Coordinates of C-alpha atoms (C1' of nucleotides) in Angstrom, one line a residue:
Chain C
X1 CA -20.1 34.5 14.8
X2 CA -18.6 33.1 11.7
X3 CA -15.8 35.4 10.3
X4 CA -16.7 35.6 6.3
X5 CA -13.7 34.0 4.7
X6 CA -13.2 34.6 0.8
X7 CA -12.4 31.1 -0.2
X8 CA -15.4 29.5 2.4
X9 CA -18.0 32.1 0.6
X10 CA -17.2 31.0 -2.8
X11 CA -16.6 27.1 -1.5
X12 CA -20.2 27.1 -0.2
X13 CA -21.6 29.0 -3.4
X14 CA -20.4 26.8 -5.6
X15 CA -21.1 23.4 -3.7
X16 CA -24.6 24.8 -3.5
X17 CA -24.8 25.1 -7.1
X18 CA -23.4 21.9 -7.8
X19 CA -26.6 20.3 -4.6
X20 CA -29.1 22.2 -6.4
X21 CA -28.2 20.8 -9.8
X22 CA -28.0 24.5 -11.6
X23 CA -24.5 22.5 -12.6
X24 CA -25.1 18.9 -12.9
X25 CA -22.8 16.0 -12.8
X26 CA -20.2 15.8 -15.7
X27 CA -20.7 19.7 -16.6
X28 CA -17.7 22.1 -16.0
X29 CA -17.3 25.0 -13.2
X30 CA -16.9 28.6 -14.1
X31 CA -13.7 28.6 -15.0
X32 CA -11.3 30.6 -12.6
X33 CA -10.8 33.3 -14.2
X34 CA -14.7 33.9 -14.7
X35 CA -14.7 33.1 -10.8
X36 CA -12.4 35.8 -9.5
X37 CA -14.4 38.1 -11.6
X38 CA -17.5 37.5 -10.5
X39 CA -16.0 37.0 -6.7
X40 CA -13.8 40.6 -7.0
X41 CA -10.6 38.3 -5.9
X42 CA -7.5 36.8 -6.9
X43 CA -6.8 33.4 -8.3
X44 CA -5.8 32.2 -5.8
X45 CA -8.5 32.7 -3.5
X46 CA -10.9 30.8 -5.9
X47 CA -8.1 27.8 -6.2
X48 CA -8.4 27.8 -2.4
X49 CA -12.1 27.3 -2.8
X50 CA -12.1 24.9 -6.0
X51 CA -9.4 22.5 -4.1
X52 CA -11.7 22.0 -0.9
X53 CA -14.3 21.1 -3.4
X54 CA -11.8 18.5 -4.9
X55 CA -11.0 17.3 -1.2
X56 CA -14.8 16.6 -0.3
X57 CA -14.9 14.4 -3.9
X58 CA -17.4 16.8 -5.8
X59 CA -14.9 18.2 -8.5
X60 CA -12.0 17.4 -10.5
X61 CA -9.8 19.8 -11.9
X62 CA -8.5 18.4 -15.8
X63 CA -5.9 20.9 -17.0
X64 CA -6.2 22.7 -20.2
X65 CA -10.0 21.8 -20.0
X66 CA -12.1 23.1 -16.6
X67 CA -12.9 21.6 -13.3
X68 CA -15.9 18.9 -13.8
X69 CA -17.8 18.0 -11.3
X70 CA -18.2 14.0 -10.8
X71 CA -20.7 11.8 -9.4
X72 CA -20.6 12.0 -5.6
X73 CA -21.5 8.8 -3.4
X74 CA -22.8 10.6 -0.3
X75 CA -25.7 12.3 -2.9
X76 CA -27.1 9.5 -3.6
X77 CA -27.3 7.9 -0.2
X78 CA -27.9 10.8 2.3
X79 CA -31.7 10.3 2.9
X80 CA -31.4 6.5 3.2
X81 CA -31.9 5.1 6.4
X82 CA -27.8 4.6 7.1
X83 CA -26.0 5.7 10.1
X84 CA -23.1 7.6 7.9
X85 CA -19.9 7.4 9.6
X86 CA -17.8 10.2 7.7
X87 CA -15.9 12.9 8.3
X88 CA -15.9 13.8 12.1
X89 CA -19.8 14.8 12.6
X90 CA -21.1 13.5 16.5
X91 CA -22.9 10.9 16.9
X92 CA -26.0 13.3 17.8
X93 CA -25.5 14.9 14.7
X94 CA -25.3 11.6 12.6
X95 CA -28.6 10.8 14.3
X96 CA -30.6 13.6 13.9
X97 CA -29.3 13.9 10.1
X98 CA -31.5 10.5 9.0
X99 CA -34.2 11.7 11.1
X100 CA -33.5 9.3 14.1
X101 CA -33.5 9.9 18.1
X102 CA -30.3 9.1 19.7
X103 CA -29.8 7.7 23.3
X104 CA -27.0 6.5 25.4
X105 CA -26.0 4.4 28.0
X106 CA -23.0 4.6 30.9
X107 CA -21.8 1.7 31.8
X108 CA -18.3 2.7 32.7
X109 CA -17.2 5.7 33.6
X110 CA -13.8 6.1 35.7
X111 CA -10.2 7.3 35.7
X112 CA -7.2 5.6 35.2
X113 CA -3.4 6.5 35.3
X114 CA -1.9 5.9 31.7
X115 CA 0.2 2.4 32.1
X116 CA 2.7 1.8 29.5
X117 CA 0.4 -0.7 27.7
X118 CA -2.9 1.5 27.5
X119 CA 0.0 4.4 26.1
X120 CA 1.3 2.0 23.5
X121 CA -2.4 1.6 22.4
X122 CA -3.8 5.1 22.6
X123 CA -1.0 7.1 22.3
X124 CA -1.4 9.4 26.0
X125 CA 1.9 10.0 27.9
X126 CA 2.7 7.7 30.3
X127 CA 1.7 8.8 33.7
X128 CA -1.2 10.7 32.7
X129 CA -4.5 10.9 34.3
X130 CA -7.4 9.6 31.5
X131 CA -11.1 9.5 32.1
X132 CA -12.6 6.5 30.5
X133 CA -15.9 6.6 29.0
X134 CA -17.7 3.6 28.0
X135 CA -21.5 4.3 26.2
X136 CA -23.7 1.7 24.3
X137 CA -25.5 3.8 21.8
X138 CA -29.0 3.5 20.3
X139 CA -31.1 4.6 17.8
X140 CA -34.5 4.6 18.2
X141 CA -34.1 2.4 21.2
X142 CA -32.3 -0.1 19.5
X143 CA -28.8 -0.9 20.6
X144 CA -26.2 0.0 17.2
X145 CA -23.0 0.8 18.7
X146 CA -20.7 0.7 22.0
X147 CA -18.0 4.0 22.6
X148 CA -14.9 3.1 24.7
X149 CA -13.4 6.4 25.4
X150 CA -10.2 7.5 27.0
X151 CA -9.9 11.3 27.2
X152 CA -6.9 13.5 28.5
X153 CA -8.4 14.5 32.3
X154 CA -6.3 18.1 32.0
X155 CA -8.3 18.7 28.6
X156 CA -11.4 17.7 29.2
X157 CA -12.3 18.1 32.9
X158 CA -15.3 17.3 34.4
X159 CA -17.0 14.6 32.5
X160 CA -19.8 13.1 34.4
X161 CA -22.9 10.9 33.9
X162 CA -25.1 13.4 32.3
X163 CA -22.4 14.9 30.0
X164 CA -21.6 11.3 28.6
X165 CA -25.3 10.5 28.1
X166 CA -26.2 14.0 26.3
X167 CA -23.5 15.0 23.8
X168 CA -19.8 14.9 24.3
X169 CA -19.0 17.1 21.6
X170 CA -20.8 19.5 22.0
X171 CA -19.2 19.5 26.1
X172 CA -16.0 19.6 24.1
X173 CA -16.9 21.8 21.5
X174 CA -19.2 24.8 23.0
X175 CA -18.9 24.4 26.9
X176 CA -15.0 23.8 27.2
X177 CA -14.0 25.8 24.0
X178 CA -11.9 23.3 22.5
X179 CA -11.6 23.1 18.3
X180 CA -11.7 19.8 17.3
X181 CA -9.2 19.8 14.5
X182 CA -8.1 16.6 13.3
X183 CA -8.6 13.0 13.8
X184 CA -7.0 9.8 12.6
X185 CA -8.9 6.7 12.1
X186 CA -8.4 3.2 11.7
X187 CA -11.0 0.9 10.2
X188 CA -11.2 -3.2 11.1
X189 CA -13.4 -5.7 11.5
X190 CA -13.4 -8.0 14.0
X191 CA -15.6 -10.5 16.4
X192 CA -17.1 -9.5 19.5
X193 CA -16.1 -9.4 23.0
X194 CA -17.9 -11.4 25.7
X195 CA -18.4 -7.6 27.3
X196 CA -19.4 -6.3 23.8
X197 CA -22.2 -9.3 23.5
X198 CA -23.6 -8.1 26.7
X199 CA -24.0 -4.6 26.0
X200 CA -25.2 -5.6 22.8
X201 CA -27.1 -8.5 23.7
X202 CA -25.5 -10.3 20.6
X203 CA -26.5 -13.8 20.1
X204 CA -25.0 -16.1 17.8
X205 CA -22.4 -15.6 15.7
X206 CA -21.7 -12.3 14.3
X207 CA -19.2 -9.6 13.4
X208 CA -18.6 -5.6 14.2
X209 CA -16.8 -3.3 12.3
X210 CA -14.3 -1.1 14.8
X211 CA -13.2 2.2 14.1
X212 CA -10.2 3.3 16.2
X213 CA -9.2 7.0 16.6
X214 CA -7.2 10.0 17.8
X215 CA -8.8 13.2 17.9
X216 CA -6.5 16.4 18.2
X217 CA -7.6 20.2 19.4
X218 CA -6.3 23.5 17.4
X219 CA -3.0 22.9 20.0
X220 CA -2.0 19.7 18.4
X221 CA -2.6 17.4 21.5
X222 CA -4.3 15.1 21.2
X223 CA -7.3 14.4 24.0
X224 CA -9.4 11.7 22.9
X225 CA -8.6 8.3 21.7
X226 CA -11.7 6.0 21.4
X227 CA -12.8 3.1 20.1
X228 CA -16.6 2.4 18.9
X229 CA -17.9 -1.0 17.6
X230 CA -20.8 -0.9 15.3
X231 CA -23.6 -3.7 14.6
X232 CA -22.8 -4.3 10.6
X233 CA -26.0 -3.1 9.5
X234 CA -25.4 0.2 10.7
X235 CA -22.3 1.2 9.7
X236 CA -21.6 2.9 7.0
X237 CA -18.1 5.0 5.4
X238 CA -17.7 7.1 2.3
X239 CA -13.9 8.1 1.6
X240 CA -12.5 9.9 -1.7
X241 CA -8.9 8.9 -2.2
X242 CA -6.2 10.3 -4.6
X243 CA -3.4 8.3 -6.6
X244 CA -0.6 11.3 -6.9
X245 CA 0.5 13.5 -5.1
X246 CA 4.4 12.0 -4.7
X247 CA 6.1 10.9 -7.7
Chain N
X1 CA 9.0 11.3 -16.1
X2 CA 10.1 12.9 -12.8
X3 CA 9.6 16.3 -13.6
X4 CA 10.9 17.8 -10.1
X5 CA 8.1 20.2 -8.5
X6 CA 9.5 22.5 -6.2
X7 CA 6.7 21.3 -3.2
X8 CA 6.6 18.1 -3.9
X9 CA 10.9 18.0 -3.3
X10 CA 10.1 19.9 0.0
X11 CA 7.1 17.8 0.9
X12 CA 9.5 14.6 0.6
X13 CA 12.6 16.5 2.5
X14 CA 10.5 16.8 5.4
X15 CA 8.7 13.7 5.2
X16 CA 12.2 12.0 5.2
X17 CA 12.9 13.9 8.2
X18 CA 9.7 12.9 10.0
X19 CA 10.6 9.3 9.2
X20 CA 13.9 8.9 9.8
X21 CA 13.6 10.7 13.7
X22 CA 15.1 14.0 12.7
X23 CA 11.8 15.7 13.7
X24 CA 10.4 13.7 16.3
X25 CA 6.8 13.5 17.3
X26 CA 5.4 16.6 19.4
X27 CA 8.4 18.8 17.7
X28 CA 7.8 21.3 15.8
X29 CA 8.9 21.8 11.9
X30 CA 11.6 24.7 10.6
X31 CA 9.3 28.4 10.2
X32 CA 7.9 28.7 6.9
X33 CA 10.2 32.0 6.4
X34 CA 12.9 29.4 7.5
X35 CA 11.8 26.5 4.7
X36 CA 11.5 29.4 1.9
X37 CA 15.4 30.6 3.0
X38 CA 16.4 26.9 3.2
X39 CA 14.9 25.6 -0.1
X40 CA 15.1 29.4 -1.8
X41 CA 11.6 29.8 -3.0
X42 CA 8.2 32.1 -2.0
X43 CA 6.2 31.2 1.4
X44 CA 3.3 29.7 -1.0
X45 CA 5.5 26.9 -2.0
X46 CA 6.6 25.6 1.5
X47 CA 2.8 25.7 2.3
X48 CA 1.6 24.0 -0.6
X49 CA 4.3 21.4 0.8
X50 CA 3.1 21.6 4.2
X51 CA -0.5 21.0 3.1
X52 CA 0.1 17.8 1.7
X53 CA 1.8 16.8 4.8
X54 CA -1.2 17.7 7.1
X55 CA -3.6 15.6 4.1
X56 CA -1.2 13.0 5.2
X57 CA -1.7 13.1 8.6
X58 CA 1.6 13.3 9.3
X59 CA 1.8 17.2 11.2
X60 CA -1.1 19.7 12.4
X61 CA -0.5 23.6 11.6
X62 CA -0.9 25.7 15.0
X63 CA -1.4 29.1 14.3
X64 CA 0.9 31.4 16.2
X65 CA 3.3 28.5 17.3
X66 CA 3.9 26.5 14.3
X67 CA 3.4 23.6 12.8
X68 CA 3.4 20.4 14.7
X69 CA 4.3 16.3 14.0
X70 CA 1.8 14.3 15.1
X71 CA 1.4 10.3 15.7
X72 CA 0.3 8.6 12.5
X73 CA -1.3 5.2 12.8
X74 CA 0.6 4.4 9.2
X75 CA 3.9 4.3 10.9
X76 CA 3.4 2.0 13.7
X77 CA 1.6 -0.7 11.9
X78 CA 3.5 -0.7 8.5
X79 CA 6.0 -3.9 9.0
X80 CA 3.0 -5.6 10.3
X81 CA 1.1 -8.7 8.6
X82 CA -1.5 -7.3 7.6
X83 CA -3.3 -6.3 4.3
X84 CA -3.4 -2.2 4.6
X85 CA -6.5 -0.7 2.6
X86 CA -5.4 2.8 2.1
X87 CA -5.1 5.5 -0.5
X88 CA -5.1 3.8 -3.9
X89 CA -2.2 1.0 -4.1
X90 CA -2.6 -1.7 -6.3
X91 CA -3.5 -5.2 -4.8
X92 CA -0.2 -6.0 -5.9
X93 CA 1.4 -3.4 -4.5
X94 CA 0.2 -3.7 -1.3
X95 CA 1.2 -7.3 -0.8
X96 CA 5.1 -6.7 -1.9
X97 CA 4.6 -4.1 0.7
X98 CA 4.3 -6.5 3.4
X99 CA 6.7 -9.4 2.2
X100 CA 3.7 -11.7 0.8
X101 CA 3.4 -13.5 -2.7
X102 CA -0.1 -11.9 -4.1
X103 CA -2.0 -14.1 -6.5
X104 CA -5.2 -14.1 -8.3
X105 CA -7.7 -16.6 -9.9
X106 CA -10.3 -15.6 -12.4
X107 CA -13.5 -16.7 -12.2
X108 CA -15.9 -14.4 -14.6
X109 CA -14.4 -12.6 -17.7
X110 CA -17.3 -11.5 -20.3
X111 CA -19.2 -8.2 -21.5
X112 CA -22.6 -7.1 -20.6
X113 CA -24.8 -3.9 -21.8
X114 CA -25.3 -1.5 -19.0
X115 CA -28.8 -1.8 -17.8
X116 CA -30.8 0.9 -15.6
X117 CA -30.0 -1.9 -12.7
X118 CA -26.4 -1.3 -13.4
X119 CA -26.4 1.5 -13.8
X120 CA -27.4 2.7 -10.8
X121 CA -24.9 1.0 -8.9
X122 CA -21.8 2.0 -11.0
X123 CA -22.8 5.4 -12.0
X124 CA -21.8 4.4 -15.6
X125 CA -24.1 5.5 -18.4
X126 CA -26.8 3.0 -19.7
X127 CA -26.0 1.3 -22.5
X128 CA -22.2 1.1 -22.7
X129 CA -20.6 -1.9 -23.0
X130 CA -18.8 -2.9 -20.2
X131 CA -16.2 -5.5 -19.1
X132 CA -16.8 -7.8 -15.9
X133 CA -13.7 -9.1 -14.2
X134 CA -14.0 -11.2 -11.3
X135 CA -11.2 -12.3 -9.3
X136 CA -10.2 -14.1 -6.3
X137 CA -7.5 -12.7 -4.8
X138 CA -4.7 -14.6 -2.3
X139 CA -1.6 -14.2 -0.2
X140 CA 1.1 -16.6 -0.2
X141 CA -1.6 -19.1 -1.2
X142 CA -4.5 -18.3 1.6
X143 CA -7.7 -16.8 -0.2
X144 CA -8.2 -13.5 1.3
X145 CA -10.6 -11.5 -0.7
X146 CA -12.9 -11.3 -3.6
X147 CA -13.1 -8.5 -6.6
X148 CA -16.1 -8.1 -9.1
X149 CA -14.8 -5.1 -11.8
X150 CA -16.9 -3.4 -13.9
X151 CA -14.9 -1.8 -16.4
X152 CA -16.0 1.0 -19.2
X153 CA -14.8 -1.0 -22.1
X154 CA -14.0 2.1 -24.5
X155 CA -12.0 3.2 -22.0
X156 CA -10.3 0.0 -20.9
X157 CA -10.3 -2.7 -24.1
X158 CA -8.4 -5.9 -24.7
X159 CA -8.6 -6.8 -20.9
X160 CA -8.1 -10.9 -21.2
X161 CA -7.7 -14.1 -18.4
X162 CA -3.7 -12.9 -18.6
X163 CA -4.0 -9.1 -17.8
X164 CA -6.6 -9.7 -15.1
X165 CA -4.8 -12.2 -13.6
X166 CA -1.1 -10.5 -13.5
X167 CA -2.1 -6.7 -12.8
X168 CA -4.8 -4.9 -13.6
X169 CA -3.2 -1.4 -12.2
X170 CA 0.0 -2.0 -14.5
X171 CA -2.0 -2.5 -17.5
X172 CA -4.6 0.2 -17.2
X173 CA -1.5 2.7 -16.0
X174 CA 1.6 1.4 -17.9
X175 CA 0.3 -0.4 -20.9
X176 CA -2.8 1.9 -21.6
X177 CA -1.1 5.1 -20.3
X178 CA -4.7 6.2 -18.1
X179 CA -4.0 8.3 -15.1
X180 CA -5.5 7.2 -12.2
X181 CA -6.3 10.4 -10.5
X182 CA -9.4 10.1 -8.1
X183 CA -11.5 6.8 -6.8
X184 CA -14.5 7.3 -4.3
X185 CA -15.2 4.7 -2.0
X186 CA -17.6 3.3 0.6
X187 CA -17.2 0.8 3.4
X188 CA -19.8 -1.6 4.9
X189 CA -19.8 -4.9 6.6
X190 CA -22.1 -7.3 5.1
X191 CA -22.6 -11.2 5.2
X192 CA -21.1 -13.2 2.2
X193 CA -23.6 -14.3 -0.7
X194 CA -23.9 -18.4 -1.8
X195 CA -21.4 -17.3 -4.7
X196 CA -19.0 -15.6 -2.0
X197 CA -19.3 -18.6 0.4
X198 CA -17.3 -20.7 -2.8
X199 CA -15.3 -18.7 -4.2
X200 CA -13.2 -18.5 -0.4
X201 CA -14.4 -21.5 0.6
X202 CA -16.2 -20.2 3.4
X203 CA -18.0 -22.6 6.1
X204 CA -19.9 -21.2 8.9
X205 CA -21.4 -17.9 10.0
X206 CA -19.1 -15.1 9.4
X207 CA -18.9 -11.3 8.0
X208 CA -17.0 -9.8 4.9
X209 CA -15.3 -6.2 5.0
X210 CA -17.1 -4.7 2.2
X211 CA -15.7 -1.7 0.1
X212 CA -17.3 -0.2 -3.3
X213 CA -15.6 2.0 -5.3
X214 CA -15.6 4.2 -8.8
X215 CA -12.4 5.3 -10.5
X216 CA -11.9 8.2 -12.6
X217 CA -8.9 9.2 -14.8
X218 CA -7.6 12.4 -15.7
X219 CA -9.8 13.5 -18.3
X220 CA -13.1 13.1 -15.2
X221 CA -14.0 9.6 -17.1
X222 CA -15.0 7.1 -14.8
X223 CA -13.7 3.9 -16.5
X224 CA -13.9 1.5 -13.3
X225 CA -16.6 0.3 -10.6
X226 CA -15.5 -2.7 -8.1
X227 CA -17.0 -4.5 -5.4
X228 CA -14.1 -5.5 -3.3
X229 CA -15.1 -8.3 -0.4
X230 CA -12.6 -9.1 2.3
X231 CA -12.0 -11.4 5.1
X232 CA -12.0 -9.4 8.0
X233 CA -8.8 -10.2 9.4
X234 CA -7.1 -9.1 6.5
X235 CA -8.8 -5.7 6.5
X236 CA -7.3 -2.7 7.7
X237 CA -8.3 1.2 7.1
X238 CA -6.4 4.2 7.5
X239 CA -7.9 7.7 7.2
X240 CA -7.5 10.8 8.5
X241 CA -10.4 13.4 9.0
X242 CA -10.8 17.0 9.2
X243 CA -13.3 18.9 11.3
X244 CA -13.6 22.7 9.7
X245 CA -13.6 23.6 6.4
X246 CA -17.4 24.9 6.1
X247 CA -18.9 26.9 9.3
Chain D
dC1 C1' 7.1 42.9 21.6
dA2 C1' 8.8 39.6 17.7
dG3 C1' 7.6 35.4 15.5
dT4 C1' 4.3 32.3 13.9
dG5 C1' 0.8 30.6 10.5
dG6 C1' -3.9 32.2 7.9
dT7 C1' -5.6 34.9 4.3
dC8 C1' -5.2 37.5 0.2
dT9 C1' -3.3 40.3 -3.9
dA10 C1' -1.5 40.9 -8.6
dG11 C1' 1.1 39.7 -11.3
dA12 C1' 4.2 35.7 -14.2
dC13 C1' 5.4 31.5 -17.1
dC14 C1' 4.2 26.9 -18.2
dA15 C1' 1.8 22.5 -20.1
dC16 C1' -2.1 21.1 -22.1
dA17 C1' -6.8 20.8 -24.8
dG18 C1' -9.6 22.2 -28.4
dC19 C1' -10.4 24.8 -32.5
Chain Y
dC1 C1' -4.2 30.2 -31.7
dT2 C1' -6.9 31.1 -27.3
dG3 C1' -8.3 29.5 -23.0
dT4 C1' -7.7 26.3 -19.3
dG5 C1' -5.6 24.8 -15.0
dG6 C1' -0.6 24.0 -12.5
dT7 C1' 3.2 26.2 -10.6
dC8 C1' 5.6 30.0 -8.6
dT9 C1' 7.0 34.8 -7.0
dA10 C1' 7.2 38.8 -3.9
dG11 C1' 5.0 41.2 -1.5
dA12 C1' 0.8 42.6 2.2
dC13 C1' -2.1 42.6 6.5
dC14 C1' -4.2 39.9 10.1
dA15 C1' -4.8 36.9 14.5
dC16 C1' -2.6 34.5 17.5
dT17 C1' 1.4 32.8 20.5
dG18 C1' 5.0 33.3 23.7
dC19 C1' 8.0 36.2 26.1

DNA sequence: CAGTGGTCTAGACCACAGC
DNA sequence: CTGTGGTCTAGACCACTGC
């Protein structure tokens, strides 16, 4: 299946090395012109590579000196019992990662036609048909989470009960053949609903962090806009941030 | 200072066009053999350009069509009142950004010796000295969130009740000439501590937007660790994820 | 089919760090 | 001074899109 690209190859060779510890934190890389020797490739190819490292927060390039290799949060915490919310990994595989069963509940699932408030919010045409999703997910069996989707109906078709309760990405992913590409995400925290203390059986006074997104395929529409609302002690986000890049 | 980079001029061009309408949302941007006529330099410059843009969040390449402007959460919400978490801006910064008088009270200044305790929470080495800084930050008066630094004081000396309390950014960039090139950073949603609970005055059950972060320089130096505790309504989070780069 | 972006090569000059 | 990463050029072939 996966087409061998140069810059993936030496990307996962090196990140491997730098997991493993056969080059520990604070120590430099090969430098690149000892890379595209021992790769049989051109600089830039190994730049490629080095810069998707730097992305992901496990390097630092330092000119005139190497690329070092810094501490990296997610090391530290990945076998901790933390629901990581990062990147764009499913819920499923979030779950199975700390070694927990994941289930799901439906307790909406409908269509509506995309009114010109729920298109200021989500970002769908006007007009549009959107199938609305609405899951209370546990680990465990414990309750951690409620997912209120809206998804384009003409990109993803055929949603039904058992499709919401197993894996929505992998419906997207494998079984319609869409590439999930690129998401945007906004991060808030805010009090609960009287709907969300139902599904959640919250009692008393408490707080949820809410994540709010917009998930675009390889054809630059987007398809799904969703909202989830986690219990606090289960949510969990790791970011690497830059100071720079326009002067 | 502004030595002018060939990508970062284009990346701002288009940018400027994105904002200002030119290229509208769902449009597409000019070719790349179009850009490297138009600005006069080889196709790996535009892209280098166009990258940055997609980090952003601002377009989505598409390969055989072209590259595409996509909604970006920054835009809509940017004249709004609230406090934006995002990239690295300076608390400062970040309130002049929305219209609102920032101000800070200190209420811990002193140096410990890094411990193995401390250690493992700031990633710094044991045994250093470091700087503690804590600070209570408001807008236009209203207490809104509360910092504990950490600073390596080799790296960052002479820090006193003055610098802390105008801006630590301007000091550590301006007066002590450090880059600020990379900062990791993690996000939970915790309950406030006793301490917490005076310092904003707090009364009655409630939740803090939690974020902890390490900042490096440009030689790979870490020189920073904060705690960083928020009210929730003033805490907002932008990111933008990619699902890809390692099959 | 022509046009697009994705990958890749083989060079070049520069700014900077360390000796 | 050498070696490093940062920028940049001028090509190349490929996979994919739309017509």
């Amino acid at each position: 299946m996966g087409k061998t690209l140069l810059y993936v190859d030496i990307y996962k060779s090196l990140k491997s090395d730098i997991e493993c510890g056969t080059i520990s934190v604070g120590n430099f890389l090969p430098s690149e012109s000892e890379l595209t020797q021992r790769f049989s490739c051109s600089r830039m190819t190994v730049r490629k590579a080095i810069s998707l490292l730097a992305n992901d927060g496990w390097v630092q390039s330092i000119r005139g000196r190497g690329v070092r290799v810094i501490w990296n949060a997610r090391g530290s915490v990945k076998k901790e019992n933390v629901f990581s919310v990062e990147g764009l990994p499913s819920f499923t595989e979030s779950a199975h990662a700390i070694g927990a069963v994941p289930s799901a509940y439906v307790f909406l699932l409908d269509h509506v036609v995309c009114t010109t408030e729920i298109a200021d919010m989500t970002g769908f045409p006007e007009g549009t048909d959107l199938t609305r999703v609405g899951l209370v997910r546990s680990l465990d069996g414990k309750r951690m989470a409620i997912d209120r989707h809206h998804f384009l109906t003409s990109e993803i078709p055929g949603i039904d009960r058992k499709v919401a309760t197993s894996s929505l990405f992998h419906y997207i992913e494998v079984d319609l053949g869409i590439d999930i590409v690129v998401s945007e995400r906004e991060i808030t925290v805010e009090k609960p609903t009287v709907q969300d203390r139902k599904l959640l059986s919250l009692e008393g006074p408490i707080y949820l962090a809410v994540t709010h997104s917009r998930t675009y395929d390889s054809n630059g529409v987007e398809f799904e806009y969703v909202e989830s609302k986690y219990l606090p002690q289960y949510f969990h986000f790791f970011d690497t941030a830059t100071r720079n890049p326009l002067p």
